[in-house]
Coordinates of N, CA and C in Angstrom, one line a residue:
M986 N 10.1 -15.5 3.0 CA 9.5 -14.5 3.5 C 8.4 -14.0 1.9
S987 N 7.0 -13.5 2.8 CA 6.7 -13.1 1.4 C 6.7 -11.9 0.7
Q988 N 6.4 -11.7 -0.2 CA 6.2 -10.1 0.4 C 5.0 -9.2 -0.8
I989 N 4.5 -8.2 -0.2 CA 3.2 -7.8 -1.0 C 2.9 -6.4 -1.4
V990 N 2.7 -6.2 -2.5 CA 3.3 -4.5 -3.2 C 1.8 -4.0 -3.1
Y991 N 1.8 -2.6 -2.8 CA 0.5 -1.7 -2.8 C 0.7 -0.7 -3.8
E992 N 0.7 -0.3 -4.7 CA 0.3 0.8 -6.1 C -0.5 1.3 -5.8
I993 N 0.3 2.9 -5.9 CA -0.9 4.0 -5.6 C -1.6 4.9 -7.5
V994 N -2.3 4.1 -7.7 CA -2.3 4.4 -9.4 C -4.0 5.5 -9.5
E995 N -3.8 5.6 -10.6 CA -4.6 6.7 -10.9 C -6.3 5.6 -11.7
H996 N -7.4 5.6 -11.5 CA -8.0 4.6 -11.4 C -9.7 4.9 -11.4
D997 N -10.0 4.8 -12.4 CA -11.8 5.6 -12.5 C -12.1 6.7 -12.6
G998 N -11.2 7.2 -12.7 CA -11.3 8.9 -13.0 C -10.6 9.6 -11.3
G999 N -10.0 8.8 -10.7 CA -9.7 8.7 -9.3 C -8.3 8.1 -9.0
W1000 N -8.3 7.5 -7.5 CA -6.9 7.2 -7.3 C -7.1 5.7 -6.2
A1001 N -6.3 4.6 -6.4 CA -6.4 3.2 -6.0 C -5.2 3.1 -5.7
Y1002 N -5.5 2.3 -5.0 CA -4.3 1.4 -5.0 C -4.0 0.0 -5.8
R1003 N -3.4 -1.2 -6.2 CA -3.4 -2.2 -6.7 C -2.4 -3.3 -5.8
V1004 N -3.0 -4.4 -6.1 CA -2.4 -5.8 -4.8 C -2.1 -6.4 -6.1
G1005 N -1.3 -7.1 -7.1 CA -0.9 -7.6 -7.9 C -1.7 -7.3 -8.7
E1006 N -3.0 -8.3 -9.3 CA -4.2 -7.4 -10.6 C -5.3 -7.2 -9.7
G1007 N -6.0 -7.1 -8.6 CA -7.0 -6.7 -7.6 C -6.4 -5.0 -7.3
F1008 N -7.8 -4.6 -7.5 CA -7.6 -2.1 -7.0 C -8.6 -3.1 -6.5
S1009 N -8.3 -1.7 -5.0 CA -9.3 -1.4 -4.7 C -9.8 -0.2 -5.1
E1010 N -11.2 0.1 -3.8 CA -12.1 1.6 -4.2 C -11.5 2.5 -4.9
T1011 N -12.2 2.8 -5.6 CA -10.9 4.4 -5.9 C -11.5 6.2 -4.8
F1012 N -10.3 6.4 -4.7 CA -10.1 7.3 -4.2 C -10.1 9.2 -4.7
S1013 N -10.5 9.9 -4.0 CA -10.8 10.9 -4.5 C -9.1 11.8 -4.5
S1014 N -7.8 11.3 -4.2 CA -7.0 11.8 -4.0 C -5.8 10.6 -3.8
H1015 N -4.5 10.8 -4.4 CA -3.3 9.5 -3.6 C -3.8 9.6 -3.0
D1016 N -3.1 10.5 -1.7 CA -2.9 10.3 -0.2 C -3.9 10.1 0.0
L1017 N -5.5 9.9 -0.6 CA -6.0 9.1 0.2 C -5.9 7.4 0.5
A1018 N -5.8 7.5 -0.9 CA -5.5 6.2 -1.4 C -4.0 5.2 -0.5
R1019 N -3.6 6.3 -0.2 CA -1.5 5.6 0.3 C -2.7 5.6 1.5
Q1020 N -3.2 5.9 2.3 CA -3.1 5.8 3.5 C -4.2 4.8 3.4
A1021 N -5.0 4.9 2.8 CA -6.1 3.2 2.5 C -5.3 1.4 2.3
A1022 N -4.4 2.1 1.7 CA -3.1 0.7 1.2 C -2.0 0.5 2.9
E1023 N -1.9 1.3 3.0 CA -1.2 1.8 4.5 C -2.5 0.6 5.5
R1024 N -3.4 0.7 5.7 CA -3.9 0.8 6.4 C -4.6 -1.2 5.7
A1025 N -4.5 -1.4 5.0 CA -5.1 -3.0 4.3 C -3.8 -3.2 5.0
A1026 N -2.6 -2.2 4.3 CA -1.5 -4.1 4.7 C -1.0 -4.2 6.3
G1027 N -1.7 -3.0 7.1 CA -1.4 -3.5 8.6 C -2.4 -4.2 8.5
E1028 N -3.6 -4.8 8.3 CA -4.1 -5.7 8.2 C -4.0 -7.0 7.5
Q1029 N -2.8 -6.9 7.0 CA -2.0 -8.5 6.5 C -1.3 -8.9 7.0
R1030 N -0.5 -8.7 8.4 CA 0.2 -9.8 9.5 C -0.4 -11.3 10.1
L1031 N 0.7 -11.6 9.4 CA 0.2 -13.1 9.9 C 1.6 -12.8 11.3
A1032 N 1.5 -13.6 12.3 CA 1.6 -13.9 13.3 C 2.4 -15.1 13.1
G1033 N 3.8 -15.0 13.1 CA 5.5 -15.9 12.5 C 5.8 -15.2 11.8
D1034 N 5.0 -14.9 10.5 CA 5.6 -14.3 9.5 C 6.0 -13.0 10.0
T1035 N 7.4 -13.2 9.6 CA 7.9 -11.3 9.0 C 8.3 -11.0 7.8
T1036 N 7.7 -9.9 7.2 CA 7.5 -10.2 5.9 C 7.5 -8.1 6.1
E1037 N 8.2 -8.3 4.5 CA 8.5 -6.4 3.9 C 7.3 -6.0 3.3
I1038 N 6.6 -4.7 3.1 CA 5.7 -4.4 2.8 C 6.6 -3.1 1.6
A1039 N 6.0 -2.8 0.5 CA 6.4 -1.5 0.2 C 5.3 -0.6 -0.4
Y1040 N 5.0 0.4 -0.5 CA 3.7 1.5 -0.7 C 4.5 2.7 -0.8
E1041 N 3.5 3.9 -2.0 CA 4.1 4.7 -2.4 C 4.1 5.6 -1.5
D1042 N 4.7 6.2 -0.7 CA 4.0 7.9 -0.2 C 3.7 9.1 -1.0
E1043 N 3.2 9.9 0.0 CA 2.7 11.4 -1.0 C 3.5 12.1 -1.5
K1044 N 4.8 12.1 -1.7 CA 5.5 12.7 -2.1 C 6.0 10.8 -3.5
G1045 N 5.3 10.4 -4.0 CA 5.6 9.6 -4.8 C 7.0 8.4 -4.8
R1046 N 7.5 8.6 -3.4 CA 8.5 7.8 -3.5 C 7.7 5.9 -2.7
W1047 N 9.2 5.3 -3.4 CA 9.3 3.7 -2.3 C 9.4 3.9 -1.1
R1048 N 8.3 3.1 -0.6 CA 8.9 3.1 0.8 C 8.8 1.5 1.1
V1049 N 9.8 1.2 1.8 CA 10.0 -0.5 2.2 C 9.7 -0.6 3.4
E1050 N 8.9 -0.8 4.2 CA 9.3 -1.8 5.6 C 9.3 -2.7 5.9
T1051 N 9.9 -3.3 7.3 CA 10.0 -5.2 7.6 C 9.2 -4.9 9.0
V1052 N 8.0 -5.7 9.1 CA 7.1 -6.0 9.4 C 7.4 -7.6 10.5
L1053 N 7.5 -7.1 11.7 CA 7.2 -8.3 12.1 C 6.5 -9.4 12.8
G1054 N 6.8 -10.7 13.2 CA 5.7 -11.3 12.7 C 5.9 -12.2 14.5
R1055 N 5.8 -10.6 15.1 CA 4.6 -10.9 16.5 C 3.6 -10.6 16.4

């Protein structure tokens, strides 16, 4: 099972999500960056693969969810 981690970080005077070494565009708030990371994570599903996604919520807590590969 693959694991992709989206980390919300300060970047270029705002907030972005980082996956590995890559950064998203910069957002004006932590919450907007988190929402974008959640959208991006939702687009990464591959049929047939069950995987876990991890992201930091608006209160700074890490969330881990299992995404079924159906």
